[in-house]
Coordinates of C-alpha atoms in Angstrom, one line a residue:
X1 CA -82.0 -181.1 -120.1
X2 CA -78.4 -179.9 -118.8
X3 CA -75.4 -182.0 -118.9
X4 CA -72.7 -181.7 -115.9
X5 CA -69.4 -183.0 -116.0
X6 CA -68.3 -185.3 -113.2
X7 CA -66.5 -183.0 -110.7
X8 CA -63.0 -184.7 -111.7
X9 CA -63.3 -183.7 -115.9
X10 CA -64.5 -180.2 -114.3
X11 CA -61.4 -178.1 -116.0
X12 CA -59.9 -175.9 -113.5
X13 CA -56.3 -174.0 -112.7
X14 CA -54.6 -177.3 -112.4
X15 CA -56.1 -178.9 -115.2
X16 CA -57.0 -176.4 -117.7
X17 CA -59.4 -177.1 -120.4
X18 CA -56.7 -177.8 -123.2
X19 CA -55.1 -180.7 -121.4
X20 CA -56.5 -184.2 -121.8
X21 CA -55.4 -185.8 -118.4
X22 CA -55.4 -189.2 -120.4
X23 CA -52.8 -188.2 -122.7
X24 CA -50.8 -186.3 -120.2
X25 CA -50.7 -189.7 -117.8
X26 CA -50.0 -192.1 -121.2
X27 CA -47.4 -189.8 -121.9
X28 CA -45.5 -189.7 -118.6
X29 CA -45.5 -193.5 -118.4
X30 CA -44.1 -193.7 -121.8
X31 CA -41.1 -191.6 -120.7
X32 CA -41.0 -193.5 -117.9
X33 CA -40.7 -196.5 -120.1
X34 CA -38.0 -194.9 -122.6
X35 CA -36.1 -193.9 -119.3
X36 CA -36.5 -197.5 -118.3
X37 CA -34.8 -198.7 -121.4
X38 CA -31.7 -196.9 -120.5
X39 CA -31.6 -197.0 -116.7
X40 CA -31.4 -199.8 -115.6
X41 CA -32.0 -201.5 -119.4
X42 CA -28.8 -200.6 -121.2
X43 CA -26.4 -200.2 -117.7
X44 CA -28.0 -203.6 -117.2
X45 CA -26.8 -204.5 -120.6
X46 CA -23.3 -202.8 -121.2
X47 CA -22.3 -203.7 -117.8
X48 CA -23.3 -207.6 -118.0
X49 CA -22.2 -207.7 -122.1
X50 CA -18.7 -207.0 -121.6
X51 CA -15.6 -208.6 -120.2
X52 CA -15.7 -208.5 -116.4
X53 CA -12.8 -205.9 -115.9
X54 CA -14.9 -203.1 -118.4
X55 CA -18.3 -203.9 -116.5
X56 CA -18.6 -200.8 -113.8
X57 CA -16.9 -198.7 -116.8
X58 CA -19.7 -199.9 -118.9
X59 CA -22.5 -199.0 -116.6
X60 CA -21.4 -196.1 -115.3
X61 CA -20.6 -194.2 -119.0
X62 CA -24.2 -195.0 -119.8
X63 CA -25.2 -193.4 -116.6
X64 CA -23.1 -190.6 -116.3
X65 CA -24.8 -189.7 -119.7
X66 CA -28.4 -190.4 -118.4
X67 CA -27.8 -187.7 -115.5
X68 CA -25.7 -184.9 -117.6
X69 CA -28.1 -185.3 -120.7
X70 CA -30.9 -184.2 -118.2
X71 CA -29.0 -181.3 -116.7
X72 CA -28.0 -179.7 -120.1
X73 CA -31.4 -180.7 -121.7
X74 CA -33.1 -178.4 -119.3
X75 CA -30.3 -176.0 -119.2
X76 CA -30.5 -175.0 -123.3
X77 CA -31.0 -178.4 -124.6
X78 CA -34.8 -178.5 -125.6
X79 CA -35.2 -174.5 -126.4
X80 CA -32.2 -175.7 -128.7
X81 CA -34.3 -178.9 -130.1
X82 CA -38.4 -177.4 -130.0
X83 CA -37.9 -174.0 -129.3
X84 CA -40.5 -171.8 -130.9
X85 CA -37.4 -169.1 -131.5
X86 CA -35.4 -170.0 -134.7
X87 CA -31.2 -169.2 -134.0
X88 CA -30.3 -170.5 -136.9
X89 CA -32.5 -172.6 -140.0
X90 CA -31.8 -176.0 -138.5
X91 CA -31.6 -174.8 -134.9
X92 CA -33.3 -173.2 -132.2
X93 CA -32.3 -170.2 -129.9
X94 CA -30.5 -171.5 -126.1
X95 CA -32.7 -169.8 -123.4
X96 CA -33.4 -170.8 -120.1
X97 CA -37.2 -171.1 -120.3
X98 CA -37.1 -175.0 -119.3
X99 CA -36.5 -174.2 -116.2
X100 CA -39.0 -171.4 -115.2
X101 CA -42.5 -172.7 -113.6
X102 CA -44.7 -170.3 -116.1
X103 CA -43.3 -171.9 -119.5
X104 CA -43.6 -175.7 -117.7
X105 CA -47.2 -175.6 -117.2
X106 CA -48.1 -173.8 -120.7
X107 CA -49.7 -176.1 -123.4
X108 CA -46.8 -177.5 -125.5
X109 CA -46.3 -177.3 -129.1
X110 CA -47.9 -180.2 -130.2
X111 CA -50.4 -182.7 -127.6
X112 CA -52.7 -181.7 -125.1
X113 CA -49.9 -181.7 -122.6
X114 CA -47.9 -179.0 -120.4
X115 CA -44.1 -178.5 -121.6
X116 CA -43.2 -180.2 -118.9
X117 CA -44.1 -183.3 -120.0
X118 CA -43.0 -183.2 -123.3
X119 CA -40.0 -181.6 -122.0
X120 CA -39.3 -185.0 -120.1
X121 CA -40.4 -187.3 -122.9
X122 CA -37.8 -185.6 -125.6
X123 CA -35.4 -186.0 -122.7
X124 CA -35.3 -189.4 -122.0
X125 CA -34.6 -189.9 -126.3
X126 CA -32.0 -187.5 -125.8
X127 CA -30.4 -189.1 -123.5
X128 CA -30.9 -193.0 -124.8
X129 CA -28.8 -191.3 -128.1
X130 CA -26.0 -190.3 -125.5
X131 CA -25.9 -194.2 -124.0
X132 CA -26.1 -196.0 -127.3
X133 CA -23.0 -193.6 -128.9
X134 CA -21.4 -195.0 -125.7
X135 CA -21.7 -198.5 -126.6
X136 CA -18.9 -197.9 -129.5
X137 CA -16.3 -196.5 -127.0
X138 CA -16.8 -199.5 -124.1
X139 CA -13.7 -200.8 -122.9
X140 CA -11.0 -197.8 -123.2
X141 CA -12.5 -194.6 -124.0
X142 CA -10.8 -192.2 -121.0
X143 CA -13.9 -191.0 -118.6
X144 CA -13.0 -187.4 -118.7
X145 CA -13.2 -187.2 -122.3
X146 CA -16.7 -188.9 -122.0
X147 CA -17.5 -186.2 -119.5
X148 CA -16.6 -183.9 -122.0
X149 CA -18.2 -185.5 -125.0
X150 CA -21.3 -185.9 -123.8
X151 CA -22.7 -182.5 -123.3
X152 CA -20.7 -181.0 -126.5
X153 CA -22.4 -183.3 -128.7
X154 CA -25.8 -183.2 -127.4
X155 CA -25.6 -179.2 -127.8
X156 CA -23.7 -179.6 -131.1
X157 CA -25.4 -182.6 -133.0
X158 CA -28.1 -183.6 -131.6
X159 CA -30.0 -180.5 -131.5
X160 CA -29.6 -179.9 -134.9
X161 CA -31.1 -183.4 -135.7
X162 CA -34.2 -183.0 -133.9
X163 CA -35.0 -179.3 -134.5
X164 CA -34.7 -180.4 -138.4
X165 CA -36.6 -183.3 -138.7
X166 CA -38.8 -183.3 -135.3
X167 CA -39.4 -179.3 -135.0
X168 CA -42.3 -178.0 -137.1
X169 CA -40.3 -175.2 -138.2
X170 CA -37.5 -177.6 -138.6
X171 CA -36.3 -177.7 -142.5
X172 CA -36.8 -181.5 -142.9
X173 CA -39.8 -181.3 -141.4
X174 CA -41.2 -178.8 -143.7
X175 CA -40.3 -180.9 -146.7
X176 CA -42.4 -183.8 -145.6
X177 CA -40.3 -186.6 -144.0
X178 CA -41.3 -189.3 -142.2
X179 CA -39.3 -190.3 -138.9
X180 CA -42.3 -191.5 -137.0
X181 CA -40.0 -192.0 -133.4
X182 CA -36.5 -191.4 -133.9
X183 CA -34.7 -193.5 -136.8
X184 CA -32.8 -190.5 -138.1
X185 CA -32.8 -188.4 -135.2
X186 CA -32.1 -191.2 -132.4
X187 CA -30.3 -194.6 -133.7
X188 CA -28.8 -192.8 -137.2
X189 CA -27.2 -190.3 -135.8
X190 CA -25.8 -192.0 -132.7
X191 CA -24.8 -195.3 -135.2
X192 CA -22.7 -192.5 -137.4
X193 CA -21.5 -190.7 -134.3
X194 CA -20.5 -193.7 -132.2
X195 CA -18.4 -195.1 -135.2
X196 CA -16.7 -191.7 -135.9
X197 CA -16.2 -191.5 -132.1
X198 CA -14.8 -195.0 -132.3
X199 CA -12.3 -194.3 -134.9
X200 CA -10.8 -191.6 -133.1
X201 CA -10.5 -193.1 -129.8
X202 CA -8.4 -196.1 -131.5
X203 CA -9.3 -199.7 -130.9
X204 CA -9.3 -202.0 -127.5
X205 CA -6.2 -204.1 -126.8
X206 CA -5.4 -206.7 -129.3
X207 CA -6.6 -209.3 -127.0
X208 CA -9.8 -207.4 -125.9
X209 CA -10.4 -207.4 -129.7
X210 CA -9.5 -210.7 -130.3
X211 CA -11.9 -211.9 -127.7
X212 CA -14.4 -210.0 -125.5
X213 CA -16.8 -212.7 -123.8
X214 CA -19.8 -211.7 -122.3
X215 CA -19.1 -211.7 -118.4
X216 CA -23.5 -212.5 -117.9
X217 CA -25.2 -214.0 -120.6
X218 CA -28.2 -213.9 -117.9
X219 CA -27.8 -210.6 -117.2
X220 CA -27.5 -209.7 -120.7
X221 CA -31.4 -210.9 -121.4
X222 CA -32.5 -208.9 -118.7
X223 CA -31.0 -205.7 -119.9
X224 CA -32.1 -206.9 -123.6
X225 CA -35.9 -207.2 -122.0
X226 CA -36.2 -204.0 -120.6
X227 CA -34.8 -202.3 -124.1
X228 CA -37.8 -204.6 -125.9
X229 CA -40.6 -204.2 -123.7
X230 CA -39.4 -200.2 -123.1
X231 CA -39.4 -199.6 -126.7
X232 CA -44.1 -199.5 -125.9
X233 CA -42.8 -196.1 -124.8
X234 CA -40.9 -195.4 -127.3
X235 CA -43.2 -195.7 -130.3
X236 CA -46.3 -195.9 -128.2
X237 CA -45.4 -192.3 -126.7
X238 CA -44.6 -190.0 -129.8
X239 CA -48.1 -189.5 -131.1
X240 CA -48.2 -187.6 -128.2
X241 CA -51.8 -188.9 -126.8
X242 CA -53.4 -192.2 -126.1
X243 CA -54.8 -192.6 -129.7
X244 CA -55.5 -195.4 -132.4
X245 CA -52.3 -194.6 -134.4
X246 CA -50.1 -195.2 -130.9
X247 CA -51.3 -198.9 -130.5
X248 CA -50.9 -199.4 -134.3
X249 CA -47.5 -198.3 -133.6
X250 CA -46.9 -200.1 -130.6
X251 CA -48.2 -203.3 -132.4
X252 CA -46.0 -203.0 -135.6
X253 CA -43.1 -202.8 -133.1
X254 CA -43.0 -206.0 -131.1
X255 CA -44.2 -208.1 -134.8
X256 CA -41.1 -206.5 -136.8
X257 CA -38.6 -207.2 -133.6
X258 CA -39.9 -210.9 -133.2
X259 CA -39.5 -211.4 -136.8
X260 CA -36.4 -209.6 -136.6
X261 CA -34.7 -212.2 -134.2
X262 CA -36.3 -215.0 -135.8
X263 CA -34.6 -214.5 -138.8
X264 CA -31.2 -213.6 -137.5
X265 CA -31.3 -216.5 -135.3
X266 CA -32.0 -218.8 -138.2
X267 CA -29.8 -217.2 -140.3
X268 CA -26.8 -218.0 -137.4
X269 CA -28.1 -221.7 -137.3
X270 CA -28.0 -221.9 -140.8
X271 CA -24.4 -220.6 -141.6
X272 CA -23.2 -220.9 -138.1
X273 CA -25.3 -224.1 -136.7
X274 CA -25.5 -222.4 -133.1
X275 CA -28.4 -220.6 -132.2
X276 CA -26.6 -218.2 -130.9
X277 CA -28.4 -215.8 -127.9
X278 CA -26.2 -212.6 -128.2
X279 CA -26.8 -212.9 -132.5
X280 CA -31.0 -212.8 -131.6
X281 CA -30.6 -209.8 -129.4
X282 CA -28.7 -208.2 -131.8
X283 CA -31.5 -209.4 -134.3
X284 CA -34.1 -207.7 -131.5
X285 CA -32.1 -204.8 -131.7
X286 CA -32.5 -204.3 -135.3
X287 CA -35.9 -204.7 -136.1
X288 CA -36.7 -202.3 -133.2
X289 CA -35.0 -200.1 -134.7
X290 CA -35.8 -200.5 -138.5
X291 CA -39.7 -200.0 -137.4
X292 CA -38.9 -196.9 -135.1
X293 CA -39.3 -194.5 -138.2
X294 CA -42.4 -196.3 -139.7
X295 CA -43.8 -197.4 -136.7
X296 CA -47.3 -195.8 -136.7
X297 CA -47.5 -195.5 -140.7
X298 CA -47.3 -198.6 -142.0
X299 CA -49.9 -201.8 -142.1
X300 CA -48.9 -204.9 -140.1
X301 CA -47.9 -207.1 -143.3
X302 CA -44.9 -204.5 -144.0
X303 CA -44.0 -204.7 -140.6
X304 CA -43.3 -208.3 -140.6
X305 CA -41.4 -207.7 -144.0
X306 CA -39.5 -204.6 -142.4
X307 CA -38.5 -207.4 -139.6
X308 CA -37.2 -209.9 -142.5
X309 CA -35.4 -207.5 -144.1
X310 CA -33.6 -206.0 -140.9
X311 CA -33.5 -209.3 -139.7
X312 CA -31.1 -210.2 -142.8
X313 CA -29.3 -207.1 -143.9
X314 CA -28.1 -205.6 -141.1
X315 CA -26.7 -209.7 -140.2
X316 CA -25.0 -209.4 -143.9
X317 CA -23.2 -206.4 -143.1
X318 CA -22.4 -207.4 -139.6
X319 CA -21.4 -211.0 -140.9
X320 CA -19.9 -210.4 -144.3
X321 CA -19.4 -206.8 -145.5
X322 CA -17.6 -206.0 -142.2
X323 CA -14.7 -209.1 -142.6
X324 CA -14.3 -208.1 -146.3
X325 CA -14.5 -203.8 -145.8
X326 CA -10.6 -202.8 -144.6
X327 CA -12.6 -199.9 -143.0
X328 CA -15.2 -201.5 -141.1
X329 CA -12.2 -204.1 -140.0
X330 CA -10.1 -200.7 -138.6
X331 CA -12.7 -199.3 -136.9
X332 CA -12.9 -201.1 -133.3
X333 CA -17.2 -200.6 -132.9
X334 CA -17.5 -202.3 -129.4
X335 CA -21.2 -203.2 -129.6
X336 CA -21.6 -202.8 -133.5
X337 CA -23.6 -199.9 -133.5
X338 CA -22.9 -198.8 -137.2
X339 CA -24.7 -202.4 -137.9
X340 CA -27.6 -202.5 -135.7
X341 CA -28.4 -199.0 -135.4
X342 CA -26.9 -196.9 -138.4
X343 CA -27.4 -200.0 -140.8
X344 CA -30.5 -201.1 -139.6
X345 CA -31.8 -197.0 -139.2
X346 CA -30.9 -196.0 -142.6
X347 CA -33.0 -199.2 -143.9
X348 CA -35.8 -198.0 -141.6
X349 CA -36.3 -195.0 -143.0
X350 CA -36.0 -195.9 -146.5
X351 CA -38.6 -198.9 -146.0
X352 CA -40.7 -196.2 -144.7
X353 CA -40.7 -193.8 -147.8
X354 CA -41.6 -197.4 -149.3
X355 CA -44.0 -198.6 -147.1
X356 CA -46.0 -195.2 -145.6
X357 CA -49.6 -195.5 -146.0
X358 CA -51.2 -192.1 -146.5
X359 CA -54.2 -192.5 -144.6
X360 CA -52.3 -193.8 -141.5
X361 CA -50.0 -190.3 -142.3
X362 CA -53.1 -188.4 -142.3
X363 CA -53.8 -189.7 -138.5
X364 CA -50.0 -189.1 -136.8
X365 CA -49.8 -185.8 -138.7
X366 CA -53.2 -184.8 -138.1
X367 CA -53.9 -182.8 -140.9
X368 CA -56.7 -182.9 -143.7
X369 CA -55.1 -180.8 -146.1
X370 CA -51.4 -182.0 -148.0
X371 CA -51.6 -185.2 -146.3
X372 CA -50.6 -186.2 -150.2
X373 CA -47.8 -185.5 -149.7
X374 CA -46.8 -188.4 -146.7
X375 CA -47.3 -191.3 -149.8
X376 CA -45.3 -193.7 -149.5
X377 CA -43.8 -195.6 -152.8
X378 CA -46.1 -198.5 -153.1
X379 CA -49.1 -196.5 -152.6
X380 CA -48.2 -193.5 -154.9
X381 CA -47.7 -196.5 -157.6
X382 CA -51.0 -198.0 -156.5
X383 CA -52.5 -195.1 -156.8
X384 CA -50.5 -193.1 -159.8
X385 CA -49.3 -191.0 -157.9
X386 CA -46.0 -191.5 -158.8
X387 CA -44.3 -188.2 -158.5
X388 CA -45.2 -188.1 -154.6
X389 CA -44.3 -191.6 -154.2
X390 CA -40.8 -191.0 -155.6
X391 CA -40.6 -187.8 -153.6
X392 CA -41.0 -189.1 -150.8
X393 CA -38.3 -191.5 -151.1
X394 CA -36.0 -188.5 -151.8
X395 CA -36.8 -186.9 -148.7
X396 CA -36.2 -190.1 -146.6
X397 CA -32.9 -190.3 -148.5
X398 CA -32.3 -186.8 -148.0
X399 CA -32.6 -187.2 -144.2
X400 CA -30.2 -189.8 -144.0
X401 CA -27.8 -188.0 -146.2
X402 CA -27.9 -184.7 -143.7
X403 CA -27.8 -187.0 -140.5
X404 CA -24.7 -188.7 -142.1
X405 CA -22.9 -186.0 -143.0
X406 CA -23.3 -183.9 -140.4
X407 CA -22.8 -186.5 -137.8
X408 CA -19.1 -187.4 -139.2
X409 CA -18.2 -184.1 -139.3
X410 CA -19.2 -182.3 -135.9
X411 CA -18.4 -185.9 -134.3
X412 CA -14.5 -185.6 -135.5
X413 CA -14.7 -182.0 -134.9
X414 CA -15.4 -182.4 -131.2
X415 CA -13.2 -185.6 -130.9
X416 CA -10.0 -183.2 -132.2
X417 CA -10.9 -180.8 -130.0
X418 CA -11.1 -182.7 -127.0
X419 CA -8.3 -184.6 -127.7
X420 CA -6.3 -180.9 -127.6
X421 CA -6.6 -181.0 -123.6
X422 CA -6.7 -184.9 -122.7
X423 CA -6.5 -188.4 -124.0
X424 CA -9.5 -189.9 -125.9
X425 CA -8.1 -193.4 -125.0
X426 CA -7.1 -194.8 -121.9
X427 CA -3.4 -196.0 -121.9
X428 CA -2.1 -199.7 -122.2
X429 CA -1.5 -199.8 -118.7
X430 CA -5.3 -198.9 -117.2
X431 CA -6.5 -201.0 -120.6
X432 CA -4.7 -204.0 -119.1
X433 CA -6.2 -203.6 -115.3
X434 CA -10.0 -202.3 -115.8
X435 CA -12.1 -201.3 -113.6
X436 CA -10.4 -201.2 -110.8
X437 CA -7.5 -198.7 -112.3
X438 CA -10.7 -196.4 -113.5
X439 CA -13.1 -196.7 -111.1
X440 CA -11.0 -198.0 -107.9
X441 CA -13.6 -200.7 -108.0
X442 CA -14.9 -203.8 -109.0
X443 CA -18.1 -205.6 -110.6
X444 CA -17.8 -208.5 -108.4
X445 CA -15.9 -209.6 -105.1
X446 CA -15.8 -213.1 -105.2
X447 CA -13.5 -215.8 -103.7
X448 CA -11.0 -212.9 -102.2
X449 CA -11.5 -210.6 -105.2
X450 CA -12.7 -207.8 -103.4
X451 CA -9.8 -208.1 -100.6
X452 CA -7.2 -205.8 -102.6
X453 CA -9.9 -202.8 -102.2
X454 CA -9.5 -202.6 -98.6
X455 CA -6.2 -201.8 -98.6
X456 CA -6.3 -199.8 -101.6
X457 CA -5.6 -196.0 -102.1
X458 CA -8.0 -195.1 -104.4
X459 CA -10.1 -197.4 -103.0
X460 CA -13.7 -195.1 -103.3
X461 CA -15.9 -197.5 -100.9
X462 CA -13.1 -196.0 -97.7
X463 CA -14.5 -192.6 -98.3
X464 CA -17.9 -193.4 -98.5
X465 CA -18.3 -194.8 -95.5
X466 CA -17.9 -198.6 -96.2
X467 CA -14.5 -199.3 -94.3
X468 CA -15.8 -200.4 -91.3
X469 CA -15.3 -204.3 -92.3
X470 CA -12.1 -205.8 -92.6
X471 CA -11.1 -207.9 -95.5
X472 CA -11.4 -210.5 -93.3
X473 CA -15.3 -209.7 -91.8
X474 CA -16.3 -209.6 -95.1
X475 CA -15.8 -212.5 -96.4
X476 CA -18.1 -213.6 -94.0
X477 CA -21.1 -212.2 -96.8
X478 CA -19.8 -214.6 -99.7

């Protein structure tokens, strides 16, 4: 008796035999959600996070990156990150072959999906790491210079980061470490760079400093949503196929960030006897990233204790260590990014060369043979094999040691040179005014507000079509 395929599984020149169109469609929709996470989730959140006068700032650094990220990561960007030609032992050779159609429909280097898929999946991380290094620099980092910085470091840092540790011919990667969806190569490395970044631009204005309310507590929760609910992408996507070890992952995310803000919130109530709603998204923040590395390798009881644990620390450093720490004091870190994302990273991956479960290993690493070697510390002690258990806590500490060190240093690097041909820093003047000495525009018009834009020079909305109303006409739409 013959078997015949339904005529949509037939494989033909559009889908070939080697591409599962499940896994192609899961893994579009997780970039989608990934993408989602930083437009509109993080403009959403910068913009509504801030004082009033840095909101259109805010928003528009984080998606100025989104669209230049894309552009370069085409460009050179990915050849540079998972290109199959080595330029250098921790990077790969710039080409152009992103952007030819014969090289986007080939089978990618890992999945049962075209390079253009993948090639969009590794963007949207890319690009997230460009928005979250921004969120150290909100409120006076000059816009040219961010124009600058943005495609220098992705071609100069980032690159390296993820052709080490994500590239099978990357160095890390050969040695065995674990970074299951981007704890070194994503919220390390833009925690280090953002602070480095931070300390050469200088600090806010005093008062900025001194106190920088949130202009949309409301707002803020929807941004903060879309960063939760987006992060199913973000873990659920990096198996690269629909499979058992992505829901894992995607399970062991949302448990570690709910116990995450739990605890942060009732550590807050407990010292600070507020619940405070910015200190449980920061708490959010933190376990989602502490489980990013471990996400599809660890069992569901060490996820809940990853989310204690960054859920605690990362609220100790934040809380204490920074007051005490003249360093930490100097350094003006708008959104705290060395705590919620270095911090809470480097305790991710070291949590996961504690917690990694070999067999789970076995699964995302699909391989039968040297899977050994993935053991994580509890289980090489369960199982006496102590030697891989303490290896593998090497590597992870390895990892973080390279991402450190090499973020600090190309991060200054490219900071000294830009500040060669312009300002890092915005002066006193524009810092006092905002948005509308930047931008030439404002977040909101309300009660007369927006009547000093009409007759404004560098008023943008004249040129664009929008000075057909009067002042007085539109306050007609208050």
């Amino acid at each position: 008796m013959s078997f015949k395929l339904p005529p949509n599984l037939i494989p033909n020149d559009s889908s070939p035999e080697w591409m599962s169109k499940g896994d192609n469609a899961w893994q579009m929709t997780a970039a989608t959600m990934v993408g989602l996470q930083s437009v509109p989730g993080l403009v959403i959140l910068y913009g509504s996070i801030v004082k009033k006068k840095w909101a259109v700032n805010s928003c528009f650094m984080a998606l100025f990156a989104f669209a230049a990220v894309l552009v370069c990561w085409v460009g050179w960007g990915y050849q540079m990150s998972f290109g199959s030609e080595k330029f250098l032992p921790f990077l790969g050779r710039p080409s152009i072959a992103s952007l030819r159609a014969s090289y986007l429909v080939e089978r990618a280097f890992s999945g049962k999906l075209p390079n253009a898929t993948m090639i969009f999946f590794q963007f949207v991380f890319a690009a997230i790491t460009l928005i979250l290094i921004a969120g150290a620099l909100l409120g006076r980092m000059n816009f040219y210079a961010w124009m600058v910085f943005v495609p220098v470091w992705l071609t100069c840092s980032y690159t390296v980061g993820a052709y080490s540790i994500w590239c099978p011919d990357g160095w890390l990667a050969k040695k065995g470490i674990i970074d299951y969806s981007g704890g070194y190569v994503i919220h390390l490395s833009s925690g280090v760079a953002g602070f480095t970044a931070a300390y050469w631009v200088g600090p806010r204005e005093s008062k900025d400093r001194e106190r920088f309310p949130p202009n949309n507590i409301l707002l803020m929760l929807l941004g903060a949503g879309l960063l939760w609910m987006g992060w199913t992408g973000f873990n659920g996507g990096d198996p690269y196929m629909a499979s058992r070890d992505a829901s894992l992952a995607v399970l062991n995310t949302h448990v570690c960030a709910a116990t995450s803000l739990l605890t942060w919130l009732m550590l807050d109530i407990v010292f600070f006897e507020k619940p405070s709603v910015i200190g449980a998204t920061q708490g959010m923040i933190t376990g989602l990233v502490c489980i990013t590395p471990a996400a599809g390798v660890v069992q569901g009881w060490a996820a809940i204790i990853m989310g204690i644990l960054s859920g605690s620390i990362p609220w100790f450093t934040m809380m204490v260590v920074h007051k005490k720490v003249s360093l930490l004091k100097q350094i003006d870190d708008t959104m705290a990014v060395f705590h919620t994302h270095a911090v809470a990273g480097s305790l991710g991956g070291i949590l996961t060369g504690f917690f990694a479960e070999p067999r789970l290993n076995r699964l995302f690493f699909d391989i039968t043979d040297g899977w050994q070697h993935y053991v994580g510390l509890v289980y090489g002690l369960k199982m006496g094999q102590f030697r891989a258990g303490f290896n593998q806590m090497w590597i992870q500490l390895l990892g973080i040691l390279f991402v450190v060190g090499w973020n600090v240093v190309v991060t200054s690097l490219i900071c000294v040179g830009i500040r060669a041909f312009m300002p890092l820093r915005l002066s006193d003047e524009v810092l006092e005014i905002g948005d509308e000495e930047v931008h030439g525009e404002g977040a909101y018009a309300l009660w007369g507000d927006g009547e000093k834009f009409e007759i404004s020079k560098r008023n943008s909305s004249q040129s664009h079509g929008f000075n057909e109303f009067s002042a007085k006409e539109g306050n007609n739409f208050r």
